PDB file of C-alpha atoms in Angstrom:
ATOM      1  CA  UNK A 203     115.006  83.369 173.497  1.00  0.00           C
ATOM      2  CA  UNK A 204     118.069  85.233 172.642  1.00  0.00           C
ATOM      3  CA  UNK A 205     120.046  82.500 170.838  1.00  0.00           C
ATOM      4  CA  UNK A 206     116.811  80.983 170.030  1.00  0.00           C
ATOM      5  CA  UNK A 207     115.367  84.066 168.204  1.00  0.00           C
ATOM      6  CA  UNK A 208     119.374  83.756 165.911  1.00  0.00           C
ATOM      7  CA  UNK A 209     118.817  80.163 165.112  1.00  0.00           C
ATOM      8  CA  UNK A 210     115.471  80.582 163.658  1.00  0.00           C
ATOM      9  CA  UNK A 211     116.306  83.556 161.660  1.00  0.00           C
ATOM     10  CA  UNK A 212     119.226  81.288 160.540  1.00  0.00           C
ATOM     11  CA  UNK A 213     117.142  78.545 159.343  1.00  0.00           C
ATOM     12  CA  UNK A 214     115.021  81.315 157.398  1.00  0.00           C
ATOM     13  CA  UNK A 215     117.757  82.727 155.586  1.00  0.00           C
ATOM     14  CA  UNK A 216     119.206  78.821 154.653  1.00  0.00           C
ATOM     15  CA  UNK A 217     116.026  78.024 153.710  1.00  0.00           C
ATOM     16  CA  UNK A 218     115.614  81.072 151.739  1.00  0.00           C
ATOM     17  CA  UNK A 219     118.818  80.586 150.347  1.00  0.00           C
ATOM     18  CA  UNK A 220     117.856  76.797 149.086  1.00  0.00           C
ATOM     19  CA  UNK A 221     114.868  78.410 147.346  1.00  0.00           C
ATOM     20  CA  UNK A 222     117.403  80.965 145.784  1.00  0.00           C
ATOM     21  CA  UNK A 223     119.461  78.404 144.210  1.00  0.00           C
ATOM     22  CA  UNK A 224     116.919  75.758 143.114  1.00  0.00           C
ATOM     23  CA  UNK A 225     114.566  78.516 141.609  1.00  0.00           C
ATOM     24  CA  UNK A 226     117.304  79.307 138.748  1.00  0.00           C
ATOM     25  CA  UNK A 227     117.612  75.574 136.995  1.00  0.00           C
ATOM     26  CA  UNK A 228     113.371  75.829 137.362  1.00  0.00           C
ATOM     27  CA  UNK A 229     113.403  77.664 133.765  1.00  0.00           C
ATOM     28  CA  UNK A 230     110.208  76.536 131.735  1.00  0.00           C
ATOM     29  CA  UNK A 231     109.073  77.238 128.752  1.00  0.00           C
ATOM     30  CA  UNK A 232     105.289  77.965 126.898  1.00  0.00           C
ATOM     31  CA  UNK A 233     102.753  79.520 124.414  1.00  0.00           C
ATOM     32  CA  UNK A 234      99.415  80.049 125.683  1.00  0.00           C
ATOM     33  CA  UNK A 235      99.976  78.401 129.183  1.00  0.00           C
ATOM     34  CA  UNK A 236     102.830  80.857 130.475  1.00  0.00           C
ATOM     35  CA  UNK A 237     105.532  79.826 132.285  1.00  0.00           C
ATOM     36  CA  UNK A 238     106.059  79.864 135.880  1.00  0.00           C
ATOM     37  CA  UNK A 239     108.786  80.024 138.666  1.00  0.00           C
ATOM     38  CA  UNK A 240     109.494  78.777 141.098  1.00  0.00           C
ATOM     39  CA  UNK A 241     108.533  81.373 143.580  1.00  0.00           C
ATOM     40  CA  UNK A 242     104.742  81.234 141.711  1.00  0.00           C
ATOM     41  CA  UNK A 243     104.163  77.223 142.188  1.00  0.00           C
ATOM     42  CA  UNK A 244     101.973  76.069 145.052  1.00  0.00           C
ATOM     43  CA  UNK A 245     102.512  73.023 147.567  1.00  0.00           C
ATOM     44  CA  UNK A 246     101.311  70.809 144.753  1.00  0.00           C
ATOM     45  CA  UNK A 247     103.077  72.173 142.839  1.00  0.00           C
ATOM     46  CA  UNK A 248     106.389  72.914 144.150  1.00  0.00           C
ATOM     47  CA  UNK A 249     105.968  68.745 145.327  1.00  0.00           C
ATOM     48  CA  UNK A 250     106.199  68.151 141.324  1.00  0.00           C
ATOM     49  CA  UNK A 251     109.307  70.382 140.523  1.00  0.00           C
ATOM     50  CA  UNK A 252     111.291  69.689 143.256  1.00  0.00           C
ATOM     51  CA  UNK A 253     111.563  65.728 142.397  1.00  0.00           C
ATOM     52  CA  UNK A 254     111.920  66.761 139.095  1.00  0.00           C
ATOM     53  CA  UNK A 255     114.833  69.112 139.968  1.00  0.00           C
ATOM     54  CA  UNK A 256     116.686  66.672 142.249  1.00  0.00           C
ATOM     55  CA  UNK A 257     116.717  64.214 139.280  1.00  0.00           C
ATOM     56  CA  UNK A 258     119.667  66.320 137.673  1.00  0.00           C
ATOM     57  CA  UNK A 259     117.929  67.061 134.410  1.00  0.00           C
ATOM     58  CA  UNK A 260     119.522  69.814 132.454  1.00  0.00           C
ATOM     59  CA  UNK A 261     115.689  71.061 130.312  1.00  0.00           C
ATOM     60  CA  UNK A 262     112.589  71.455 131.479  1.00  0.00           C
ATOM     61  CA  UNK A 263     110.616  71.520 128.150  1.00  0.00           C
ATOM     62  CA  UNK A 264     108.331  69.730 126.908  1.00  0.00           C
ATOM     63  CA  UNK A 265     104.488  69.256 128.972  1.00  0.00           C
ATOM     64  CA  UNK A 266     106.368  70.270 132.394  1.00  0.00           C
ATOM     65  CA  UNK A 267     104.778  73.364 131.880  1.00  0.00           C
ATOM     66  CA  UNK A 268     101.591  72.279 131.342  1.00  0.00           C
ATOM     67  CA  UNK A 269     102.365  69.497 133.770  1.00  0.00           C
ATOM     68  CA  UNK A 270     102.067  72.269 136.425  1.00  0.00           C
ATOM     69  CA  UNK A 271      98.735  73.587 136.252  1.00  0.00           C
ATOM     70  CA  UNK A 272      97.833  69.522 136.825  1.00  0.00           C
ATOM     71  CA  UNK A 273     100.523  67.950 139.180  1.00  0.00           C
ATOM     72  CA  UNK A 274      97.775  65.053 139.758  1.00  0.00           C
ATOM     73  CA  UNK A 275      98.006  64.363 136.197  1.00  0.00           C
ATOM     74  CA  UNK A 276     101.395  64.458 135.945  1.00  0.00           C
ATOM     75  CA  UNK A 277     101.420  61.965 139.570  1.00  0.00           C
ATOM     76  CA  UNK A 278      99.405  59.836 137.264  1.00  0.00           C
ATOM     77  CA  UNK A 279      99.947  59.506 133.837  1.00  0.00           C
ATOM     78  CA  UNK A 280     103.870  59.249 133.756  1.00  0.00           C
ATOM     79  CA  UNK A 281     104.456  55.931 135.384  1.00  0.00           C
ATOM     80  CA  UNK A 282     101.978  54.537 132.287  1.00  0.00           C
ATOM     81  CA  UNK A 283     104.013  56.921 130.011  1.00  0.00           C
ATOM     82  CA  UNK A 284     107.236  55.217 131.185  1.00  0.00           C
ATOM     83  CA  UNK A 285     106.100  51.960 131.078  1.00  0.00           C
ATOM     84  CA  UNK A 286     104.652  52.174 127.298  1.00  0.00           C
ATOM     85  CA  UNK A 287     107.313  54.227 125.985  1.00  0.00           C
ATOM     86  CA  UNK A 288     110.550  51.833 127.985  1.00  0.00           C
ATOM     87  CA  UNK A 289     108.941  48.952 129.464  1.00  0.00           C
ATOM     88  CA  UNK A 290     106.315  47.490 127.245  1.00  0.00           C
ATOM     89  CA  UNK A 291     108.047  44.639 125.616  1.00  0.00           C
ATOM     90  CA  UNK A 292     107.601  46.116 122.066  1.00  0.00           C
ATOM     91  CA  UNK A 293     111.098  48.001 120.030  1.00  0.00           C
ATOM     92  CA  UNK A 294     111.440  51.268 121.191  1.00  0.00           C
ATOM     93  CA  UNK A 295     112.051  52.282 117.373  1.00  0.00           C
ATOM     94  CA  UNK A 296     108.758  50.934 116.675  1.00  0.00           C
ATOM     95  CA  UNK A 297     107.084  52.826 119.432  1.00  0.00           C
ATOM     96  CA  UNK A 298     109.163  55.599 117.667  1.00  0.00           C
ATOM     97  CA  UNK A 299     107.283  55.330 114.617  1.00  0.00           C
ATOM     98  CA  UNK A 300     103.534  55.339 116.187  1.00  0.00           C
ATOM     99  CA  UNK A 301     104.728  58.531 118.324  1.00  0.00           C
ATOM    100  CA  UNK A 302     106.016  60.652 114.721  1.00  0.00           C
ATOM    101  CA  UNK A 303     103.140  59.224 113.113  1.00  0.00           C
ATOM    102  CA  UNK A 304     100.631  60.257 115.941  1.00  0.00           C
ATOM    103  CA  UNK A 305     102.576  63.418 116.623  1.00  0.00           C
ATOM    104  CA  UNK A 306     102.336  64.817 112.232  1.00  0.00           C
ATOM    105  CA  UNK A 307      98.427  63.847 112.503  1.00  0.00           C
ATOM    106  CA  UNK A 308      97.998  66.636 114.452  1.00  0.00           C
ATOM    107  CA  UNK A 309     101.471  68.720 113.822  1.00  0.00           C
ATOM    108  CA  UNK A 310     102.780  68.614 116.227  1.00  0.00           C
ATOM    109  CA  UNK A 311     106.327  70.786 116.024  1.00  0.00           C
ATOM    110  CA  UNK A 312     107.335  69.952 119.637  1.00  0.00           C
ATOM    111  CA  UNK A 313     106.975  66.623 119.394  1.00  0.00           C
ATOM    112  CA  UNK A 314     108.392  65.669 116.297  1.00  0.00           C
ATOM    113  CA  UNK A 315     111.018  67.627 117.432  1.00  0.00           C
ATOM    114  CA  UNK A 316     111.823  66.363 120.108  1.00  0.00           C
ATOM    115  CA  UNK A 317     111.048  62.459 119.286  1.00  0.00           C
ATOM    116  CA  UNK A 318     113.382  62.620 116.641  1.00  0.00           C
ATOM    117  CA  UNK A 319     116.178  62.415 117.962  1.00  0.00           C
ATOM    118  CA  UNK A 320     115.609  59.615 119.875  1.00  0.00           C
ATOM    119  CA  UNK A 321     114.029  57.727 116.289  1.00  0.00           C
ATOM    120  CA  UNK A 322     117.156  57.676 114.989  1.00  0.00           C
ATOM    121  CA  UNK A 323     119.038  56.485 118.355  1.00  0.00           C
ATOM    122  CA  UNK A 324     116.119  53.340 118.329  1.00  0.00           C
ATOM    123  CA  UNK A 325     116.756  52.626 114.591  1.00  0.00           C
ATOM    124  CA  UNK A 326     115.310  54.439 112.856  1.00  0.00           C
ATOM    125  CA  UNK A 327     117.028  55.893 109.481  1.00  0.00           C
ATOM    126  CA  UNK A 328     116.770  60.141 108.688  1.00  0.00           C
ATOM    127  CA  UNK A 329     115.611  59.093 105.001  1.00  0.00           C
ATOM    128  CA  UNK A 330     112.648  56.892 106.975  1.00  0.00           C
ATOM    129  CA  UNK A 331     111.275  59.590 109.285  1.00  0.00           C
ATOM    130  CA  UNK A 332     112.054  62.665 106.624  1.00  0.00           C
ATOM    131  CA  UNK A 333     109.406  60.215 104.199  1.00  0.00           C
ATOM    132  CA  UNK A 334     106.614  60.399 107.388  1.00  0.00           C
ATOM    133  CA  UNK A 335     107.481  64.247 107.697  1.00  0.00           C
ATOM    134  CA  UNK A 336     106.146  63.722 103.988  1.00  0.00           C
ATOM    135  CA  UNK A 337     103.337  62.179 104.594  1.00  0.00           C
ATOM    136  CA  UNK A 338     105.238  59.529 102.202  1.00  0.00           C
ATOM    137  CA  UNK A 339     105.433  55.997 103.127  1.00  0.00           C
ATOM    138  CA  UNK A 340     109.394  55.485 103.241  1.00  0.00           C
ATOM    139  CA  UNK A 341     110.968  53.398 100.347  1.00  0.00           C
ATOM    140  CA  UNK A 342     113.344  50.541 102.939  1.00  0.00           C
ATOM    141  CA  UNK A 343     111.087  49.736 105.678  1.00  0.00           C
ATOM    142  CA  UNK A 344     111.568  45.451 107.379  1.00  0.00           C
ATOM    143  CA  UNK A 345     108.706  43.672 107.853  1.00  0.00           C
ATOM    144  CA  UNK A 346     108.245  44.648 111.312  1.00  0.00           C
ATOM    145  CA  UNK A 347     108.295  48.397 110.453  1.00  0.00           C
ATOM    146  CA  UNK A 348     105.816  48.348 107.823  1.00  0.00           C
ATOM    147  CA  UNK A 349     103.216  46.104 110.597  1.00  0.00           C
ATOM    148  CA  UNK A 350     103.747  48.981 112.485  1.00  0.00           C
ATOM    149  CA  UNK A 351     103.507  51.898 109.567  1.00  0.00           C
ATOM    150  CA  UNK A 352     100.334  50.714 107.914  1.00  0.00           C
ATOM    151  CA  UNK A 353      98.356  49.397 111.608  1.00  0.00           C
ATOM    152  CA  UNK A 354      99.099  53.667 112.407  1.00  0.00           C
ATOM    153  CA  UNK A 355      99.084  55.281 109.729  1.00  0.00           C
ATOM    154  CA  UNK A 356      95.008  53.001 108.238  1.00  0.00           C
ATOM    155  CA  UNK A 357      94.198  53.329 112.216  1.00  0.00           C
ATOM    156  CA  UNK A 358      94.824  57.810 111.976  1.00  0.00           C
ATOM    157  CA  UNK A 359      93.477  58.127 108.232  1.00  0.00           C
ATOM    158  CA  UNK A 360      90.561  55.720 108.851  1.00  0.00           C
ATOM    159  CA  UNK A 361      89.265  55.474 112.103  1.00  0.00           C
ATOM    160  CA  UNK A 362      89.715  51.660 111.695  1.00  0.00           C
ATOM    161  CA  UNK A 363      91.936  48.780 111.100  1.00  0.00           C
ATOM    162  CA  UNK A 364      91.359  45.857 108.220  1.00  0.00           C
ATOM    163  CA  UNK A 365      91.314  42.449 108.806  1.00  0.00           C
ATOM    164  CA  UNK A 366      94.541  42.497 106.924  1.00  0.00           C
ATOM    165  CA  UNK A 367      96.070  44.604 108.478  1.00  0.00           C
ATOM    166  CA  UNK A 368      95.037  43.624 112.065  1.00  0.00           C
ATOM    167  CA  UNK A 369      96.309  39.847 111.329  1.00  0.00           C
ATOM    168  CA  UNK A 370      99.886  41.000 109.942  1.00  0.00           C
ATOM    169  CA  UNK A 371     100.357  43.135 113.634  1.00  0.00           C
ATOM    170  CA  UNK A 372      98.741  40.495 115.594  1.00  0.00           C
ATOM    171  CA  UNK A 373     100.433  37.688 114.056  1.00  0.00           C
ATOM    172  CA  UNK A 374     103.795  39.323 114.415  1.00  0.00           C
ATOM    173  CA  UNK A 375     103.352  41.291 118.178  1.00  0.00           C
ATOM    174  CA  UNK A 376     100.593  39.863 119.767  1.00  0.00           C
ATOM    175  CA  UNK A 377      97.140  41.270 120.556  1.00  0.00           C
ATOM    176  CA  UNK A 378      98.887  42.662 123.428  1.00  0.00           C
ATOM    177  CA  UNK A 379     101.444  44.847 121.400  1.00  0.00           C
ATOM    178  CA  UNK A 380      97.521  45.813 119.857  1.00  0.00           C
ATOM    179  CA  UNK A 381      96.655  47.121 123.398  1.00  0.00           C
ATOM    180  CA  UNK A 382      99.830  49.171 124.060  1.00  0.00           C
ATOM    181  CA  UNK A 383     100.354  50.757 120.507  1.00  0.00           C
ATOM    182  CA  UNK A 384      97.030  51.955 120.750  1.00  0.00           C
ATOM    183  CA  UNK A 385      97.682  53.414 124.041  1.00  0.00           C
ATOM    184  CA  UNK A 386     100.700  54.391 123.555  1.00  0.00           C
ATOM    185  CA  UNK A 387      99.302  56.377 120.262  1.00  0.00           C
ATOM    186  CA  UNK A 388      96.235  57.795 122.501  1.00  0.00           C
ATOM    187  CA  UNK A 389      98.633  59.836 124.906  1.00  0.00           C
ATOM    188  CA  UNK A 390     100.423  61.019 122.309  1.00  0.00           C
ATOM    189  CA  UNK A 391      97.256  62.454 120.777  1.00  0.00           C
ATOM    190  CA  UNK A 392      96.568  64.129 124.500  1.00  0.00           C
ATOM    191  CA  UNK A 393      99.861  65.372 124.599  1.00  0.00           C
ATOM    192  CA  UNK A 394     100.137  66.433 121.138  1.00  0.00           C
ATOM    193  CA  UNK A 395      97.030  68.298 121.196  1.00  0.00           C
ATOM    194  CA  UNK A 396      98.627  70.172 124.217  1.00  0.00           C
ATOM    195  CA  UNK A 397     101.209  71.307 122.921  1.00  0.00           C
ATOM    196  CA  UNK A 398      98.781  72.380 120.088  1.00  0.00           C
ATOM    197  CA  UNK A 399      96.397  74.279 122.176  1.00  0.00           C
ATOM    198  CA  UNK A 400      99.175  75.878 124.028  1.00  0.00           C
ATOM    199  CA  UNK A 401     100.831  76.808 121.201  1.00  0.00           C
ATOM    200  CA  UNK A 402     103.730  76.023 122.433  1.00  0.00           C
ATOM    201  CA  UNK A 403     107.196  77.135 121.234  1.00  0.00           C
ATOM    202  CA  UNK A 404     110.182  75.142 118.881  1.00  0.00           C
ATOM    203  CA  UNK A 405     113.268  76.313 120.848  1.00  0.00           C
ATOM    204  CA  UNK A 406     115.467  79.109 119.085  1.00  0.00           C
ATOM    205  CA  UNK A 407     117.542  78.086 116.272  1.00  0.00           C
ATOM    206  CA  UNK A 408     114.972  74.787 115.916  1.00  0.00           C
ATOM    207  CA  UNK A 409     113.246  74.633 112.523  1.00  0.00           C
ATOM    208  CA  UNK A 410     109.888  73.361 111.711  1.00  0.00           C
ATOM    209  CA  UNK A 411     109.579  70.183 110.331  1.00  0.00           C
ATOM    210  CA  UNK A 412     106.090  69.143 109.431  1.00  0.00           C
TER     211      UNK A 412
END
């Protein structure tokens, strides 16, 4: 019995050590959604946190904190977001045009900040992005970039797309691309709106761009 008790105590200590080891690596940021600590998480929230910690991520900025409020939403939406951003066949830089324009529609500081670097890495020039930030049409665009830019700006401005804009887009990318790009924009409408409601802060030292 003594041995069993000692083993139980040892196991409890090991478990506590594991939690204390994981908790410092799970640092969240937020505004109105108060950043939750690892110790505060309920079992479903903790399962989601454990999966993210296991990936080796160094930063949990972004929607991680508000996803803690609904782990079920995170589980359902993240595969769709991954497909739309990285697996749907449209060129990545073109998707970033749609994301950045949707972020600008909402004044989405954090989404704009977090997507500027991926957009440049995907092939958009800083001048192209700066023009969009200022609400201006970029001076130099490829035909594909122009088709996406015109489609997205027209949809955001008028809640419609003209026949000419629609035809140009479909001729270049297909009807499938219409469905997937508009759905991607819809995802970022929700994401950016949640950041706006939360008043999510930019990282220290980051400058507002829009």
